[in-house]
mmCIF file of C-alpha atoms in Angstrom:
data_model
loop_
_atom_site.group_PDB
_atom_site.id
_atom_site.type_symbol
_atom_site.label_atom_id
_atom_site.label_comp_id
_atom_site.label_asym_id
_atom_site.label_seq_id
_atom_site.Cartn_x
_atom_site.Cartn_y
_atom_site.Cartn_z
ATOM 1 C CA MET A 32 0.000 0.000 0.000
ATOM 2 C CA ASP A 33 1.298 3.440 -0.901
ATOM 3 C CA VAL A 34 0.054 6.975 -1.368
ATOM 4 C CA ARG A 35 -0.911 6.202 -4.964
ATOM 5 C CA HIS A 36 -3.301 3.465 -3.831
ATOM 6 C CA LEU A 37 -4.885 5.774 -1.262
ATOM 7 C CA SER A 38 -5.209 8.665 -3.727
ATOM 8 C CA VAL A 39 -6.974 6.486 -6.301
ATOM 9 C CA PHE A 40 -9.246 4.955 -3.645
ATOM 10 C CA VAL A 41 -10.260 8.393 -2.317
ATOM 11 C CA ALA A 42 -10.998 9.595 -5.871
ATOM 12 C CA VAL A 43 -13.308 6.619 -6.523
ATOM 13 C CA ALA A 44 -15.006 7.077 -3.120
ATOM 14 C CA ARG A 45 -15.500 10.775 -3.838
ATOM 15 C CA GLU A 46 -17.004 10.224 -7.301
ATOM 16 C CA MET A 47 -18.730 6.895 -6.534
ATOM 17 C CA SER A 48 -17.727 5.918 -10.048
ATOM 18 C CA PHE A 49 -14.612 4.297 -11.468
ATOM 19 C CA THR A 50 -15.179 6.112 -14.771
ATOM 20 C CA ARG A 51 -15.502 9.600 -13.271
ATOM 21 C CA ALA A 52 -12.574 8.948 -10.940
ATOM 22 C CA ALA A 53 -10.429 7.936 -13.914
ATOM 23 C CA ASP A 54 -11.459 11.110 -15.735
ATOM 24 C CA SER A 55 -10.622 13.315 -12.746
ATOM 25 C CA LEU A 56 -7.225 11.629 -12.325
ATOM 26 C CA LEU A 57 -6.555 11.602 -16.083
ATOM 27 C CA LEU A 58 -5.969 7.840 -15.910
ATOM 28 C CA ALA A 59 -7.370 4.876 -17.785
ATOM 29 C CA GLN A 60 -10.356 3.266 -16.054
ATOM 30 C CA SER A 61 -8.569 -0.089 -16.103
ATOM 31 C CA ALA A 62 -5.649 1.413 -14.154
ATOM 32 C CA VAL A 63 -8.028 2.794 -11.507
ATOM 33 C CA SER A 64 -9.863 -0.531 -11.164
ATOM 34 C CA THR A 65 -6.581 -2.462 -10.903
ATOM 35 C CA THR A 66 -5.232 -0.122 -8.223
ATOM 36 C CA VAL A 67 -8.374 -0.518 -6.088
ATOM 37 C CA ARG A 68 -8.275 -4.305 -6.485
ATOM 38 C CA GLU A 69 -4.626 -4.350 -5.373
ATOM 39 C CA LEU A 70 -5.565 -2.377 -2.277
ATOM 40 C CA GLU A 71 -8.462 -4.713 -1.498
ATOM 41 C CA ARG A 72 -6.238 -7.785 -1.868
ATOM 42 C CA GLU A 73 -3.600 -6.333 0.437
ATOM 43 C CA LEU A 74 -6.159 -5.388 3.097
ATOM 44 C CA GLY A 75 -8.160 -8.596 2.654
ATOM 45 C CA VAL A 76 -11.509 -6.778 2.442
ATOM 46 C CA GLU A 77 -13.861 -5.384 -0.168
ATOM 47 C CA LEU A 78 -13.921 -1.607 -0.092
ATOM 48 C CA PHE A 79 -16.841 -1.160 -2.510
ATOM 49 C CA ASP A 80 -20.153 -2.954 -2.867
ATOM 50 C CA ARG A 81 -20.380 -3.537 -6.629
ATOM 51 C CA SER A 82 -23.690 -5.440 -6.546
ATOM 52 C CA HIS A 83 -25.777 -2.345 -7.294
ATOM 53 C CA ARG A 84 -26.021 -0.154 -10.366
ATOM 54 C CA GLN A 85 -23.967 2.456 -8.551
ATOM 55 C CA ILE A 86 -21.091 1.337 -6.354
ATOM 56 C CA ARG A 87 -21.253 1.961 -2.623
ATOM 57 C CA LEU A 88 -18.673 2.019 0.138
ATOM 58 C CA THR A 89 -18.662 -0.984 2.435
ATOM 59 C CA GLY A 90 -18.159 -0.520 6.164
ATOM 60 C CA ALA A 91 -14.453 -1.205 5.653
ATOM 61 C CA GLY A 92 -14.398 1.299 2.808
ATOM 62 C CA GLU A 93 -15.933 4.025 4.980
ATOM 63 C CA GLU A 94 -13.334 3.415 7.674
ATOM 64 C CA LEU A 95 -10.494 3.507 5.166
ATOM 65 C CA LEU A 96 -11.830 6.696 3.545
ATOM 66 C CA THR A 97 -11.613 8.626 6.830
ATOM 67 C CA ARG A 98 -8.091 7.404 7.512
ATOM 68 C CA ALA A 99 -6.882 7.739 3.918
ATOM 69 C CA GLN A 100 -7.995 11.370 3.733
ATOM 70 C CA ALA A 101 -6.124 12.084 6.960
ATOM 71 C CA VAL A 102 -2.979 10.376 5.632
ATOM 72 C CA LEU A 103 -3.098 12.258 2.328
ATOM 73 C CA GLU A 104 -3.562 15.565 4.120
ATOM 74 C CA GLN A 105 -0.598 14.767 6.361
ATOM 75 C CA MET A 106 1.489 13.880 3.333
ATOM 76 C CA ARG A 107 0.532 17.174 1.723
ATOM 77 C CA GLU A 108 1.453 19.107 4.870
ATOM 78 C CA ILE A 109 4.778 17.293 5.114
ATOM 79 C CA GLY A 110 5.555 18.080 1.495
ATOM 80 C CA GLU A 111 4.676 21.738 1.957
ATOM 81 C CA ALA A 112 6.718 22.041 5.151
ATOM 82 C CA VAL A 113 9.780 20.508 3.550
ATOM 83 C CA ALA A 114 9.358 22.610 0.425
ATOM 84 C CA SER A 115 9.062 25.825 2.398
ATOM 85 C CA ALA A 116 12.350 25.048 4.140
ATOM 86 C CA ALA A 117 14.240 24.907 0.861
ATOM 87 C CA THR A 118 15.433 27.877 -1.144
ATOM 88 C CA GLU A 119 14.135 26.315 -4.364
ATOM 89 C CA LEU A 120 10.384 26.302 -4.908
ATOM 90 C CA ARG A 121 9.208 22.721 -4.493
ATOM 91 C CA GLY A 122 6.048 20.791 -3.834
ATOM 92 C CA ALA A 123 3.026 20.144 -6.008
ATOM 93 C CA VAL A 124 0.159 22.152 -7.430
ATOM 94 C CA THR A 125 -3.128 20.760 -8.726
ATOM 95 C CA MET A 126 -4.926 22.666 -11.468
ATOM 96 C CA GLY A 127 -8.443 22.008 -12.727
ATOM 97 C CA LEU A 128 -9.307 22.407 -16.401
ATOM 98 C CA MET A 129 -12.388 22.292 -18.613
ATOM 99 C CA THR A 130 -12.181 19.593 -21.275
ATOM 100 C CA GLY A 131 -12.125 20.761 -24.870
ATOM 101 C CA VAL A 132 -11.384 24.426 -24.037
ATOM 102 C CA ASP A 133 -8.072 25.598 -25.497
ATOM 103 C CA LEU A 134 -8.736 29.332 -25.349
ATOM 104 C CA VAL A 135 -5.768 29.545 -22.971
ATOM 105 C CA ASP A 136 -2.438 28.025 -24.020
ATOM 106 C CA VAL A 137 -2.065 25.862 -20.926
ATOM 107 C CA PRO A 138 0.839 23.726 -22.256
ATOM 108 C CA GLY A 139 2.824 26.852 -23.133
ATOM 109 C CA LEU A 140 2.147 28.471 -19.755
ATOM 110 C CA LEU A 141 3.086 25.327 -17.855
ATOM 111 C CA GLY A 142 6.260 25.053 -19.931
ATOM 112 C CA ARG A 143 7.304 28.522 -18.792
ATOM 113 C CA TYR A 144 6.333 27.708 -15.202
ATOM 114 C CA HIS A 145 8.406 24.535 -15.280
ATOM 115 C CA ALA A 146 11.396 26.441 -16.653
ATOM 116 C CA ARG A 147 11.215 28.727 -13.617
ATOM 117 C CA HIS A 148 10.378 26.061 -11.025
ATOM 118 C CA PRO A 149 11.582 22.671 -12.291
ATOM 119 C CA ALA A 150 11.172 21.009 -8.874
ATOM 120 C CA VAL A 151 7.403 21.648 -8.714
ATOM 121 C CA ALA A 152 5.099 18.841 -9.848
ATOM 122 C CA VAL A 153 1.980 20.065 -11.653
ATOM 123 C CA GLN A 154 -1.079 17.827 -11.677
ATOM 124 C CA LEU A 155 -3.975 18.535 -14.058
ATOM 125 C CA ARG A 156 -7.516 17.482 -13.193
ATOM 126 C CA ALA A 157 -10.708 17.378 -15.226
ATOM 127 C CA THR A 158 -14.290 16.827 -14.126
ATOM 128 C CA GLY A 159 -17.307 15.328 -15.829
ATOM 129 C CA LEU A 160 -19.488 18.123 -14.421
ATOM 130 C CA GLY A 161 -17.908 21.070 -16.233
ATOM 131 C CA SER A 162 -17.286 24.361 -14.467
ATOM 132 C CA SER A 163 -19.740 23.559 -11.666
ATOM 133 C CA GLY A 164 -17.633 20.501 -10.890
ATOM 134 C CA LEU A 165 -14.454 22.589 -10.799
ATOM 135 C CA VAL A 166 -16.081 25.081 -8.430
ATOM 136 C CA ALA A 167 -17.041 22.207 -6.123
ATOM 137 C CA GLN A 168 -13.507 20.803 -6.227
ATOM 138 C CA LEU A 169 -12.067 24.205 -5.321
ATOM 139 C CA GLU A 170 -14.473 24.563 -2.407
ATOM 140 C CA ARG A 171 -13.593 21.074 -1.138
ATOM 141 C CA GLY A 172 -9.865 21.769 -1.429
ATOM 142 C CA GLU A 173 -9.292 18.992 -3.950
ATOM 143 C CA ILE A 174 -7.565 21.342 -6.408
ATOM 144 C CA ASP A 175 -5.534 24.516 -5.847
ATOM 145 C CA LEU A 176 -6.720 26.582 -8.812
ATOM 146 C CA ALA A 177 -8.801 26.207 -11.943
ATOM 147 C CA LEU A 178 -9.522 27.695 -15.331
ATOM 148 C CA LEU A 179 -13.309 27.653 -15.609
ATOM 149 C CA ALA A 180 -16.303 29.417 -17.132
ATOM 150 C CA VAL A 181 -18.223 31.757 -14.838
ATOM 151 C CA VAL A 182 -21.861 32.380 -15.712
ATOM 152 C CA ASP A 183 -23.176 34.687 -12.985
ATOM 153 C CA ALA A 184 -20.515 35.091 -10.332
ATOM 154 C CA LEU A 185 -18.164 32.919 -8.358
ATOM 155 C CA PRO A 186 -19.230 31.815 -4.868
ATOM 156 C CA ALA A 187 -18.034 34.073 -2.048
ATOM 157 C CA SER A 188 -15.613 31.333 -1.023
ATOM 158 C CA LEU A 189 -13.619 31.757 -4.254
ATOM 159 C CA ARG A 190 -11.575 34.477 -5.891
ATOM 160 C CA GLY A 191 -11.325 34.807 -9.632
ATOM 161 C CA GLU A 192 -10.371 36.968 -12.572
ATOM 162 C CA ALA A 193 -11.395 36.698 -16.227
ATOM 163 C CA VAL A 194 -8.324 35.927 -18.330
ATOM 164 C CA ALA A 195 -9.732 35.178 -21.815
ATOM 165 C CA ALA A 196 -12.955 35.548 -23.790
ATOM 166 C CA SER A 197 -14.455 34.378 -27.082
ATOM 167 C CA PRO A 198 -17.760 35.478 -28.693
ATOM 168 C CA TYR A 199 -20.421 32.914 -29.488
ATOM 169 C CA VAL A 200 -21.164 31.999 -33.094
ATOM 170 C CA LEU A 201 -23.768 29.855 -34.814
ATOM 171 C CA VAL A 202 -22.617 26.763 -36.723
ATOM 172 C CA VAL A 203 -25.147 25.746 -39.395
ATOM 173 C CA PRO A 204 -25.224 23.403 -42.399
ATOM 174 C CA GLY A 205 -24.248 25.165 -45.606
ATOM 175 C CA THR A 206 -27.712 24.452 -47.041
ATOM 176 C CA HIS A 207 -29.516 26.067 -44.098
ATOM 177 C CA PRO A 208 -31.480 29.274 -44.870
ATOM 178 C CA LEU A 209 -29.356 31.132 -42.289
ATOM 179 C CA ALA A 210 -25.998 30.005 -43.733
ATOM 180 C CA ASP A 211 -25.398 33.338 -45.479
ATOM 181 C CA ALA A 212 -27.233 35.548 -43.013
ATOM 182 C CA GLU A 213 -25.636 38.266 -40.914
ATOM 183 C CA GLY A 214 -26.568 39.443 -37.444
ATOM 184 C CA ILE A 215 -28.525 36.339 -36.436
ATOM 185 C CA THR A 216 -30.951 36.903 -33.566
ATOM 186 C CA LEU A 217 -32.165 34.174 -31.232
ATOM 187 C CA ALA A 218 -35.752 34.738 -32.356
ATOM 188 C CA MET A 219 -34.682 33.549 -35.817
ATOM 189 C CA LEU A 220 -33.742 30.165 -34.287
ATOM 190 C CA GLU A 221 -37.171 29.314 -32.893
ATOM 191 C CA GLY A 222 -38.013 25.665 -33.617
ATOM 192 C CA GLU A 223 -34.460 24.592 -34.471
ATOM 193 C CA SER A 224 -32.729 21.583 -32.892
ATOM 194 C CA PHE A 225 -29.312 22.002 -31.294
ATOM 195 C CA VAL A 226 -26.167 20.163 -30.256
ATOM 196 C CA ASP A 227 -24.885 21.339 -26.875
ATOM 197 C CA LEU A 228 -23.218 20.352 -23.615
ATOM 198 C CA PRO A 229 -25.247 18.806 -20.767
ATOM 199 C CA PRO A 230 -26.773 21.041 -18.068
ATOM 200 C CA GLY A 231 -24.207 22.062 -15.446
ATOM 201 C CA TYR A 232 -21.572 23.156 -17.936
ATOM 202 C CA GLY A 233 -20.839 26.888 -18.038
ATOM 203 C CA SER A 234 -21.309 27.190 -21.788
ATOM 204 C CA ARG A 235 -24.692 25.413 -21.708
ATOM 205 C CA ARG A 236 -25.880 27.716 -18.933
ATOM 206 C CA ILE A 237 -24.813 30.835 -20.869
ATOM 207 C CA VAL A 238 -26.732 29.785 -23.980
ATOM 208 C CA ASP A 239 -29.779 28.533 -22.066
ATOM 209 C CA ASP A 240 -29.997 31.803 -20.142
ATOM 210 C CA ALA A 241 -29.719 33.839 -23.353
ATOM 211 C CA PHE A 242 -32.617 31.944 -24.968
ATOM 212 C CA ALA A 243 -34.704 32.223 -21.805
ATOM 213 C CA HIS A 244 -34.064 35.958 -21.588
ATOM 214 C CA ALA A 245 -35.079 36.340 -25.240
ATOM 215 C CA GLY A 246 -38.256 34.316 -24.625
ATOM 216 C CA VAL A 247 -37.264 31.756 -27.252
ATOM 217 C CA SER A 248 -37.586 28.008 -26.664
ATOM 218 C CA ARG A 249 -35.104 25.557 -28.101
ATOM 219 C CA ARG A 250 -34.624 21.802 -28.251
ATOM 220 C CA VAL A 251 -31.246 20.214 -27.517
ATOM 221 C CA LEU A 252 -31.245 17.002 -29.553
ATOM 222 C CA ILE A 253 -27.665 15.858 -28.859
ATOM 223 C CA GLU A 254 -25.646 16.423 -25.676
ATOM 224 C CA VAL A 255 -21.878 16.057 -25.922
ATOM 225 C CA ALA A 256 -19.284 16.060 -23.145
ATOM 226 C CA ASP A 257 -16.682 18.182 -24.911
ATOM 227 C CA LEU A 258 -17.231 21.749 -26.099
ATOM 228 C CA SER A 259 -14.722 21.321 -28.916
ATOM 229 C CA THR A 260 -16.724 18.483 -30.500
ATOM 230 C CA ALA A 261 -20.204 20.052 -30.528
ATOM 231 C CA ALA A 262 -19.776 21.659 -33.962
ATOM 232 C CA ALA A 263 -18.614 18.347 -35.453
ATOM 233 C CA TYR A 264 -22.161 16.972 -35.194
ATOM 234 C CA VAL A 265 -23.680 19.711 -37.351
ATOM 235 C CA PRO A 266 -22.507 18.237 -40.711
ATOM 236 C CA GLN A 267 -24.457 15.089 -39.886
ATOM 237 C CA GLY A 268 -27.750 16.989 -39.740
ATOM 238 C CA LEU A 269 -28.123 16.473 -35.982
ATOM 239 C CA GLY A 270 -28.804 20.117 -35.200
ATOM 240 C CA LEU A 271 -27.251 23.556 -35.061
ATOM 241 C CA ALA A 272 -24.533 24.516 -32.579
ATOM 242 C CA ILE A 273 -23.947 27.741 -30.685
ATOM 243 C CA VAL A 274 -20.358 27.604 -29.477
ATOM 244 C CA PRO A 275 -17.526 30.052 -28.748
ATOM 245 C CA ARG A 276 -15.687 31.116 -31.879
ATOM 246 C CA PHE A 277 -12.475 29.354 -30.827
ATOM 247 C CA ALA A 278 -14.311 26.007 -30.692
ATOM 248 C CA ALA A 279 -15.945 26.566 -34.079
ATOM 249 C CA LEU A 280 -12.649 27.536 -35.693
ATOM 250 C CA ALA A 281 -10.887 24.531 -34.202
ATOM 251 C CA ALA A 282 -13.559 22.252 -35.649
ATOM 252 C CA SER A 283 -13.121 23.852 -39.065
ATOM 253 C CA SER A 284 -9.316 23.542 -39.046
ATOM 254 C CA GLY A 285 -8.751 27.107 -37.938
ATOM 255 C CA SER A 286 -10.852 28.829 -40.606
ATOM 256 C CA GLY A 287 -14.196 30.593 -40.683
ATOM 257 C CA ARG A 288 -14.824 29.146 -44.148
ATOM 258 C CA PRO A 289 -17.071 26.092 -44.696
ATOM 259 C CA PHE A 290 -15.905 22.853 -43.112
ATOM 260 C CA ALA A 291 -13.892 20.471 -45.270
ATOM 261 C CA ASP A 292 -16.203 17.640 -44.295
ATOM 262 C CA PRO A 293 -15.090 14.082 -45.245
ATOM 263 C CA ALA A 294 -18.614 13.519 -46.628
ATOM 264 C CA PRO A 295 -19.251 16.832 -48.393
ATOM 265 C CA ARG A 296 -22.984 16.289 -48.577
ATOM 266 C CA MET A 297 -23.482 18.913 -45.915
ATOM 267 C CA PRO A 298 -20.811 21.620 -45.672
ATOM 268 C CA VAL A 299 -20.998 23.828 -42.597
ATOM 269 C CA ARG A 300 -20.727 27.588 -42.097
ATOM 270 C CA ILE A 301 -19.896 29.750 -39.107
ATOM 271 C CA VAL A 302 -22.334 32.648 -38.756
ATOM 272 C CA SER A 303 -22.005 35.646 -36.437
ATOM 273 C CA LEU A 304 -24.633 36.169 -33.731
ATOM 274 C CA ASP A 305 -25.845 39.481 -32.406
ATOM 275 C CA ASP A 306 -24.888 40.409 -28.849
ATOM 276 C CA ALA A 307 -27.808 38.526 -27.254
ATOM 277 C CA VAL A 308 -25.404 35.790 -26.085
ATOM 278 C CA PRO A 309 -22.633 37.043 -23.755
ATOM 279 C CA ALA A 310 -19.086 36.071 -24.625
ATOM 280 C CA PHE A 311 -17.652 32.841 -23.271
ATOM 281 C CA GLU A 312 -15.180 33.867 -20.559
ATOM 282 C CA VAL A 313 -12.456 31.763 -18.989
ATOM 283 C CA SER A 314 -11.619 32.779 -15.441
ATOM 284 C CA LEU A 315 -8.711 31.872 -13.206
ATOM 285 C CA ALA A 316 -10.141 30.921 -9.799
ATOM 286 C CA TRP A 317 -8.835 29.795 -6.412
ATOM 287 C CA SER A 318 -10.083 29.526 -2.824
ATOM 288 C CA ARG A 319 -10.278 32.472 -0.437
ATOM 289 C CA ARG A 320 -10.506 30.209 2.595
ATOM 290 C CA ARG A 321 -7.688 27.764 2.023
ATOM 291 C CA PRO A 322 -4.084 29.023 2.223
ATOM 292 C CA LEU A 323 -2.222 28.629 -1.057
ATOM 293 C CA THR A 324 1.010 26.697 -1.193
ATOM 294 C CA ALA A 325 4.048 28.520 -2.509
ATOM 295 C CA ALA A 326 3.869 26.387 -5.659
ATOM 296 C CA ALA A 327 0.193 27.260 -6.260
ATOM 297 C CA GLN A 328 0.783 30.943 -5.605
ATOM 298 C CA GLY A 329 3.679 30.913 -8.044
ATOM 299 C CA LEU A 330 1.516 29.406 -10.771
ATOM 300 C CA ILE A 331 -1.292 31.882 -10.128
ATOM 301 C CA ASP A 332 1.174 34.770 -10.308
ATOM 302 C CA LEU A 333 2.507 33.506 -13.641
ATOM 303 C CA LEU A 334 -0.973 33.055 -15.111
ATOM 304 C CA ARG A 335 -2.051 36.534 -14.042
ATOM 305 C CA THR A 336 1.121 38.096 -15.432
ATOM 306 C CA GLU A 337 0.830 36.261 -18.751
ATOM 307 C CA LEU A 338 -2.931 36.479 -19.284
ATOM 308 C CA LEU A 339 -4.151 39.719 -17.737
ATOM 309 C CA PRO A 340 -3.673 42.999 -19.635
#
């Protein structure tokens, strides 16, 4: 048994799902399942009741969860104490990200951070619940900072600053009556079907609120888990997509011209919307209530310096 086993176990217990735990840890589901089985064999007990549709903690699992969380917190405190005693910035920082959102050049920023602080380990985390999931992880202290989409305002427990923005556009089949239109209003989209993210994602909330404010109903026919893939469903006639411009351009190979679709039966166009839909904003957020490690503060400082005007 080692810290890795405990970390994986706590992630599964937190999510009550091997799949979601694997996503949050950026690991393969098979690796997560194997790690939990190894821990169960070593302890000689079953930690999860797998006889139901959704797994549940056994009595032994509940006992281990309490102790594992305490051990992991102690390990974190030890690492921070040792790091603070050294002249070189050390330790670890955990950063939450939205899947499919590349409006911020995270690899480039982390490359520059690593060049400055090579002894710091950076861990990236994703969540299957979009920005609302990242907010919850920040409030629970599971991650140090996050790049997320803010719809109304961050909770009082968090601090945040907008660091990037992209206007929303409409992605339509090339044969659609609105393909060559300009200044599309939401009222013009009454009765259309759409491809969008599930409820709970920041982008879905922004678009839903805009339609509600305009008094226009809409039907979401397909829900996808990745903002960058929503526009890819339009060429198949599955609906229209309202996505940030960066996501539409990425889907069309970096161009606002019609998609080069492998089956050119239905080319796609990117059409500008009026200002009824607010821009998609990416914010850098962290907790007000939980002290930041030196490593986390250093990363936040770099992001603010690089991204803010």
